[in-house]
Coordinates of C-alpha atoms in Angstrom, one line a residue:
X92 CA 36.3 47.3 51.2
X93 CA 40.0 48.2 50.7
X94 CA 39.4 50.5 47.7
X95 CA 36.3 52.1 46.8
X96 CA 37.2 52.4 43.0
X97 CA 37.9 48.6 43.1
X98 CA 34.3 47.8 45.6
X99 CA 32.5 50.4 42.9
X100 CA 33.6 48.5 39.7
X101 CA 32.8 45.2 41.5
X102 CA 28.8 46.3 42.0
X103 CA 28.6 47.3 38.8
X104 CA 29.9 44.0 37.7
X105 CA 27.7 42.2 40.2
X106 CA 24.5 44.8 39.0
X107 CA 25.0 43.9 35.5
X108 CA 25.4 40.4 36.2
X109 CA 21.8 40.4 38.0
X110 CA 20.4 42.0 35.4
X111 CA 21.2 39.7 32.5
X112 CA 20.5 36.8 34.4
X113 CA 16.8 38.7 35.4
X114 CA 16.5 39.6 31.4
X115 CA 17.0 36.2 29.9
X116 CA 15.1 34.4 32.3
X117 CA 12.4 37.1 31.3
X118 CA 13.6 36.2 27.6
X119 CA 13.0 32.4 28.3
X120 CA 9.9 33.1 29.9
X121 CA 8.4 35.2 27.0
X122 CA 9.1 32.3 24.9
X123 CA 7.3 30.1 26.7
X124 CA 4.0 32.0 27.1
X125 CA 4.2 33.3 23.5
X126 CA 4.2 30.0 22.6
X127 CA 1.1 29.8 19.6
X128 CA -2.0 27.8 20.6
X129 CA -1.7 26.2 17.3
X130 CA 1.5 24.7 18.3
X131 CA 0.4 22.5 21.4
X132 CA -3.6 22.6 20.9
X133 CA -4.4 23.0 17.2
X134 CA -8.1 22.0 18.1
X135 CA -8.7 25.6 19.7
X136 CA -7.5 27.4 16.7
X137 CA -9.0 25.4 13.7
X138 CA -11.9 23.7 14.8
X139 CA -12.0 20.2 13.7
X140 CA -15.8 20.7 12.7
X141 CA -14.7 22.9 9.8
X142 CA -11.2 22.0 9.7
X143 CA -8.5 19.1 9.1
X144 CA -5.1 20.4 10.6
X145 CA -1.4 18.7 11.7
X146 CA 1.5 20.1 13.0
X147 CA 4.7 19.4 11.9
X148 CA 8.0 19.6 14.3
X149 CA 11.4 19.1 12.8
X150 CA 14.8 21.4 12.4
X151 CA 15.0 21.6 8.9
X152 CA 11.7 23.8 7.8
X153 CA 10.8 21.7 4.5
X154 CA 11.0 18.6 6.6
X155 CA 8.6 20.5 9.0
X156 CA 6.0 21.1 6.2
X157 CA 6.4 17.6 5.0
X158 CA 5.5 15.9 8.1
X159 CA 2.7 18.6 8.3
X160 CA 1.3 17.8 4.5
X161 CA 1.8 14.1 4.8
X162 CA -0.3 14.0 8.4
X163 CA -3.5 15.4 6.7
X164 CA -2.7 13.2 3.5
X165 CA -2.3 10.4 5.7
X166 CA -6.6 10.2 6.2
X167 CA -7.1 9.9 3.2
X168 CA -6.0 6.3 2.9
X169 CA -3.3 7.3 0.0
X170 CA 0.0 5.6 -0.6
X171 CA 2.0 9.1 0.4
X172 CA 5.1 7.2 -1.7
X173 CA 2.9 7.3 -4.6
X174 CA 2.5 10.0 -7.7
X175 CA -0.1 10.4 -9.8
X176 CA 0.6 9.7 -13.5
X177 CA -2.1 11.0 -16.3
X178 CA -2.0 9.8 -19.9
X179 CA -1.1 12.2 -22.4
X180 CA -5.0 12.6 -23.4
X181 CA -5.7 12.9 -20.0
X182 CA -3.4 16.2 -19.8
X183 CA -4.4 17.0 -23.2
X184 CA -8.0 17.1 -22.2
X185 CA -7.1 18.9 -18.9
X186 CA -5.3 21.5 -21.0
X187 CA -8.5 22.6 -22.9
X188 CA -10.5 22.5 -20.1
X189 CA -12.9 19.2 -20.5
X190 CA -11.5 17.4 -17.8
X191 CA -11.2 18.4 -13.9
X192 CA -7.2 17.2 -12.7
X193 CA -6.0 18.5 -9.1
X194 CA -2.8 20.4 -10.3
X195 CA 0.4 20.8 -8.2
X196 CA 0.6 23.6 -5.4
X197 CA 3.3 25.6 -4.1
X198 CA 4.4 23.2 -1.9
X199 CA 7.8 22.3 -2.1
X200 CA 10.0 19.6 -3.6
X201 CA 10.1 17.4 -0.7
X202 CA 6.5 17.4 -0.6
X203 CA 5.6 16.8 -4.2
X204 CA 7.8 13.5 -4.2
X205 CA 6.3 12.7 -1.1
X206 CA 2.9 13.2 -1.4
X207 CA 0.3 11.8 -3.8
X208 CA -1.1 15.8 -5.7
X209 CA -4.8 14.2 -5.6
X210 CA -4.2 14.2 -2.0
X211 CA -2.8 17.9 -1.4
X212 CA -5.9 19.1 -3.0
X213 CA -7.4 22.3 -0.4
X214 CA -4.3 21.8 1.7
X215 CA -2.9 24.9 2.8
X216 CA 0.5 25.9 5.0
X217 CA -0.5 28.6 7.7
X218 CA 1.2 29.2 10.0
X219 CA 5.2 28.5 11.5
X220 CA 7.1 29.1 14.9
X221 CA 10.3 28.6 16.3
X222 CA 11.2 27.8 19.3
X223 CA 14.0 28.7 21.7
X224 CA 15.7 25.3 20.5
X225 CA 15.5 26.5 16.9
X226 CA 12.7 23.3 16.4
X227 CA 10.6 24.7 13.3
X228 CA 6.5 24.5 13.4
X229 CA 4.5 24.3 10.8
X230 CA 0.8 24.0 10.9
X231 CA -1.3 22.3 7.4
X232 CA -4.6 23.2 7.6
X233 CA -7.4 21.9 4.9
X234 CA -10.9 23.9 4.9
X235 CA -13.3 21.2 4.9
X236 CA -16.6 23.2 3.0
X237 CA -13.9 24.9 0.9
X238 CA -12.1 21.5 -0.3
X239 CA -15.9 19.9 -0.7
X240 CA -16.8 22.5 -2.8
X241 CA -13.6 22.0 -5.2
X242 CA -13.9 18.3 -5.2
X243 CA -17.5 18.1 -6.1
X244 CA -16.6 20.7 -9.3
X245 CA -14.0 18.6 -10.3
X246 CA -16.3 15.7 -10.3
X247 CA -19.5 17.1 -11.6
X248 CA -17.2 18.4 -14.1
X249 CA -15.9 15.1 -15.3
X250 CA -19.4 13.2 -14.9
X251 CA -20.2 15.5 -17.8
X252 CA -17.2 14.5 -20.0
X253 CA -17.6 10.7 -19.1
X254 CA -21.4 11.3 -20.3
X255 CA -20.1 12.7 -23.6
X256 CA -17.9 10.4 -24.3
X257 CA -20.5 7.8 -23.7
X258 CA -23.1 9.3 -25.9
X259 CA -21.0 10.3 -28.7
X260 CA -21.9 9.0 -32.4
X261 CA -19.7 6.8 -34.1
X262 CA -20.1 4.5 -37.1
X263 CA -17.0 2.2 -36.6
X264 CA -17.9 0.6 -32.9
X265 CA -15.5 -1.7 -33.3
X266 CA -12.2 -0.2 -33.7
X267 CA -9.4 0.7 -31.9
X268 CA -10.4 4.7 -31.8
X269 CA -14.0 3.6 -30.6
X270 CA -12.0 1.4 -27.9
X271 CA -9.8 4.4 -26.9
X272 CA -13.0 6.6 -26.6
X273 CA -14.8 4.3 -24.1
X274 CA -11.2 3.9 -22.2
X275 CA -10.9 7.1 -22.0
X276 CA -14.3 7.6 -20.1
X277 CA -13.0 4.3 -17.9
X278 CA -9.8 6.2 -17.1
X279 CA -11.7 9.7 -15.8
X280 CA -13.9 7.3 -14.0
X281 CA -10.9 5.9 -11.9
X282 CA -10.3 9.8 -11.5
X283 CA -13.7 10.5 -10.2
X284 CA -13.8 7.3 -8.0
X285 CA -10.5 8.6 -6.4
X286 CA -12.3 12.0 -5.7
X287 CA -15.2 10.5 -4.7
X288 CA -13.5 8.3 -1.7
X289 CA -11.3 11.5 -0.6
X290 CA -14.5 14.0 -0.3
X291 CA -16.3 11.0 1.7
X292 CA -13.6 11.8 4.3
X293 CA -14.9 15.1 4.6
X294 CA -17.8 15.3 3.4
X295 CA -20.0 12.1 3.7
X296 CA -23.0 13.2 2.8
X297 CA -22.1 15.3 -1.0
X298 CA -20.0 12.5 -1.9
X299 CA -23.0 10.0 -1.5
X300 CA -24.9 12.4 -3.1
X301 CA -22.4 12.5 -6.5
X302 CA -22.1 9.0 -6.6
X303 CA -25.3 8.4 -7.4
X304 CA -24.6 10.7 -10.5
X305 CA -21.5 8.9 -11.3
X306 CA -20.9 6.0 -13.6
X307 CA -18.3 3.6 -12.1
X308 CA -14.7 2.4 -14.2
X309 CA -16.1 -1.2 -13.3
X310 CA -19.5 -0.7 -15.7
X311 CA -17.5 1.2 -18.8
X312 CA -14.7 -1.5 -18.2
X313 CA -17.5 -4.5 -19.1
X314 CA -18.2 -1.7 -22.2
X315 CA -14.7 -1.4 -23.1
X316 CA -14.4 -5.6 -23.0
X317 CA -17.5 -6.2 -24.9
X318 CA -16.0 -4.1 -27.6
X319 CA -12.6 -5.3 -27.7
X320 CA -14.1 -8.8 -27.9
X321 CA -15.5 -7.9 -31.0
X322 CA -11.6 -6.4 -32.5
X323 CA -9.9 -10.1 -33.7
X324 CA -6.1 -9.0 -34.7
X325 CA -4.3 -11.3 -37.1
X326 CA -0.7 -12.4 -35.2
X327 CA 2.0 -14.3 -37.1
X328 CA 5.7 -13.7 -36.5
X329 CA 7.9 -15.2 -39.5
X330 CA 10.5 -17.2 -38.3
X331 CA 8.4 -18.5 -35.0
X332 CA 8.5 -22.1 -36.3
X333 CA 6.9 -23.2 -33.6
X334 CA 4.0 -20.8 -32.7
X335 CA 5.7 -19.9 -29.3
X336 CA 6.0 -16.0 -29.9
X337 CA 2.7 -15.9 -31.6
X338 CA 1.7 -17.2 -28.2
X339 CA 3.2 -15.0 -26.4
X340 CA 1.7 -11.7 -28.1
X341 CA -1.7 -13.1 -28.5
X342 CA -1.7 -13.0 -24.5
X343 CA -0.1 -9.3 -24.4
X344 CA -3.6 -8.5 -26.6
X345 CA -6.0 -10.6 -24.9
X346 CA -4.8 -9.0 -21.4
X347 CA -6.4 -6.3 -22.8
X348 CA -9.2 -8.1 -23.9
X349 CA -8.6 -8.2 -27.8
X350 CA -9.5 -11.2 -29.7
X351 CA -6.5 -13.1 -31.7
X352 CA -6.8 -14.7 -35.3
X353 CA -4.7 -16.6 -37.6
X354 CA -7.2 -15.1 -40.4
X355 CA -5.4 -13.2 -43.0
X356 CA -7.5 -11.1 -44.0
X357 CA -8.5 -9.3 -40.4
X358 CA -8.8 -5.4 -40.6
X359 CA -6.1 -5.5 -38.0
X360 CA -3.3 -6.9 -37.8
X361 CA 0.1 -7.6 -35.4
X362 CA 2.8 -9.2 -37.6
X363 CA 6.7 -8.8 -38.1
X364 CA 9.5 -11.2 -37.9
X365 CA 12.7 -12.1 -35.8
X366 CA 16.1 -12.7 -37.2
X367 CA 18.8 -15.1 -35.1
X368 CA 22.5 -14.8 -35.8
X369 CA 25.6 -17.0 -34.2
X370 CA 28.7 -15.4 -32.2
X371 CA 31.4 -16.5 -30.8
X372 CA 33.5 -14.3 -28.7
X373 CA 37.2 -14.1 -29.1
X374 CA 37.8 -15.7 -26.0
X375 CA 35.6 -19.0 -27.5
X376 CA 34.3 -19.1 -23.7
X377 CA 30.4 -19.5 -25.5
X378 CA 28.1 -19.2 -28.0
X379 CA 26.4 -16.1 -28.2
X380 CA 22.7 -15.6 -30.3
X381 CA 22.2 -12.1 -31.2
X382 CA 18.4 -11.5 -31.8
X383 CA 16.1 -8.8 -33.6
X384 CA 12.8 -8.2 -33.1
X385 CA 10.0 -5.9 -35.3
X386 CA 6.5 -5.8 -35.1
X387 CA 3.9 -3.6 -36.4
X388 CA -0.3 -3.2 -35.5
X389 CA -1.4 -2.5 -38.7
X390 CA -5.1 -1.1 -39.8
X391 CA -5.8 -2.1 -43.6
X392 CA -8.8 -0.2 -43.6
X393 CA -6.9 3.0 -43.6
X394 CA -3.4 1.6 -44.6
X395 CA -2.0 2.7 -41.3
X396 CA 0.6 1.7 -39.5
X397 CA -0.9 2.1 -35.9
X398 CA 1.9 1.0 -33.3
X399 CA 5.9 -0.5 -33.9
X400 CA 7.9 -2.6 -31.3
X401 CA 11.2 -3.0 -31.7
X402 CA 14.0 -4.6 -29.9
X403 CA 17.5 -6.9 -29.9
X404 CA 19.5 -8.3 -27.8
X405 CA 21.9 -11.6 -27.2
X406 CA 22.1 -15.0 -24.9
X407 CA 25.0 -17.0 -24.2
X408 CA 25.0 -20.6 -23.7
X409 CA 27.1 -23.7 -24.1
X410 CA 26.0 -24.2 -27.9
X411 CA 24.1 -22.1 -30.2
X412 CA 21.1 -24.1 -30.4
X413 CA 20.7 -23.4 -26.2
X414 CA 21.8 -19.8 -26.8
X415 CA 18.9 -19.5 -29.5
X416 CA 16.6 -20.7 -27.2
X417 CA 17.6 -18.6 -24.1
X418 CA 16.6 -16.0 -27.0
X419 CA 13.6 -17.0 -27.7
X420 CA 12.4 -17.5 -23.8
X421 CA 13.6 -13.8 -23.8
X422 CA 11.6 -12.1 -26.6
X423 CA 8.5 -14.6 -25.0
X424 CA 8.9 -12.3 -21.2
X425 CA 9.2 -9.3 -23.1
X426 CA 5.8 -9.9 -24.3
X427 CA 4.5 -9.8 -20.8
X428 CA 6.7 -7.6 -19.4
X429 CA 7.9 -4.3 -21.7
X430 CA 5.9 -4.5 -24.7
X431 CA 3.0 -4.9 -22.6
X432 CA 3.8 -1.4 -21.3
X433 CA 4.2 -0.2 -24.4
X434 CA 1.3 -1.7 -25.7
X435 CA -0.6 0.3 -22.9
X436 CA 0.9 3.5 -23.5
X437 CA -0.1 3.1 -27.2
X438 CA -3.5 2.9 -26.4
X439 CA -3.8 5.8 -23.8
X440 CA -2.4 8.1 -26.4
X441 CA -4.7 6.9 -29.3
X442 CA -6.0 10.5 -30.4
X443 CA -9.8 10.3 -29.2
X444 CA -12.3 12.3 -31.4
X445 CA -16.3 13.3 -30.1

């Protein structure tokens, strides 16, 4: 070596060098053995006697706990695209504490437009690693005794309120209240049966056990028919000369199992009227029909007013008389389509009294 200054700085050069290259392969190496068990072989860690568990793998960390959330969902047999919607008497019911609803978790965004909230019930995020790639881990884990135990509250809870609602007194059966009563019970039914089918995933034998005790949506539906039957609602539309919108809404109420009648005198009735008006454009390229439409469920008993629909709109055609008909055929869908809808959103928000 020509120099020993230069020979002594290239050592320490070459020591250093050594040494960094010795600590990061240790670095690398620590990562790899401290590597969770979880991770690669979640089986060891959450036993799959007690325990339903996924692991999620993804760089972004709410994608991570997605994938995690939607792989124990995903036994469940649920539509993961799906949410569930309750009826305002539903929530309303859930709010004073008669009915059992699973409520939303921390979980985040991603996950509650994702994921069906029956399904997340007793799902729990616990625990996350990184890797030396920066790929995120996370591990879902659902207690299976834990999760029976809150599923079979919830549905003992509601067998109670379907019971009531069953049971309870009334001296007007056939009614519209009476019918909201007895679809309420139907619609906690549907609740329970949902329940019922995710705590037979994990545990079999209580949810056989509970649906014994539980009255299914298909027996209170033949109920809620029977007593619909037994409802006839007067329909007449004025200016339906030829009966076809008449038609049209006494199908919207027998889909729900309501009898129709041209009887006057009914304690219920659906009536309103539709008013047609000519347009032409400036342009004179066609014929426009501008349309109204107003109807209202009326209860003479009470002098109510139960339930409006109310719409317009135009068609363009050719000639009027074409135009006028285009409107007509439209008004005719809306029956099946909208005010069908609204028709059913009426019903699930009749105020139900036991």
């Amino acid at each position: 070596c020509w120099s020993s200054d230069y020979c002594g700085v290239n050592m320490y050069k070459i020591t250093n060098f050594f040494a960094l290259l010795i600590c990061g392969i240790s670095v690398c190496f620590a990562a790899r053995v401290k590597e969770p068990t979880w991770v690669s072989v979640p089986k060891k860690v959450y036993n799959p006697e007690k325990y339903l568990s996924y692991v999620g793998k993804a760089k972004d960390k709410s994608q991570a706990e997605l994938l995690a959330v939607e792989g124990i969902a995903s036994v469940f047999e649920q539509d993961v695209a799906s949410a569930s919607v309750s009826s305002s008497r539903m929530e309303q019911a859930s709010n004073e504490g008669k009915v059992a609803i699973a409520k939303s978790q921390n979980f985040n965004s991603k996950i509650m437009r994702k994921v069906d909230v029956d399904s997340l019930v007793g799902i729990e995020i616990k625990e996350y690693w990184t890797d030396a790639e920066k790929n995120i881990y996370v591990i879902a884990v659902l207690d299976k005794p834990k999760t029976s135990l809150l599923y079979s509250n919830m549905i003992e809870k509601n067998n109670a309120e379907i019971k009531k609602l069953l049971n309870a007194k009334t001296d007007d059966e056939f009614s519209f209240e009476n019918y909201a009563r007895i679809d309420f019970a139907r619609e906690i039914s549907v609740l329970n049966e949902k329940y019922l089918s995710r705590l037979s995933v994990i545990d079999f034998d209580k949810a056989s056990e509970l649906e014994k005790q539980t009255v299914s949506a298909s027996d209170i539906n033949a109920m809620l028919l029977q007593i619909a039957k037994q409802i006839p609602v007067y329909v007449y539309f004025q200016n339906d000369s030829d009966g076809r919108v008449r038609s049209a809404y006494a199908k919207m109420l027998n889909s729900f199992g309501f009898r129709t009648s041209q009887e006057r005198n009914e304690r219920y009735s659906f009536t309103g009227s539709m008013s047609f008006e000519q347009n032409i454009p400036k342009d004179k390229s066609s014929v426009q029909c501008r349309y109204t439409f107003k109807a209202d469920l009326k209860d003479s008993a009470f002098a109510q007013n139960l339930f409006t629909l109310s719409f317009d709109g135009r068609n363009s055609s050719n000639s009027y008389s074409d135009a006028q008909n285009r409107a007509l055929r439209a008004i005719e869908a809306r029956a099946a389509g909208n005010s069908t809808e609204e028709f059913r959103k009426f019903l699930q928000n009749i105020v139900v009294h036991y």
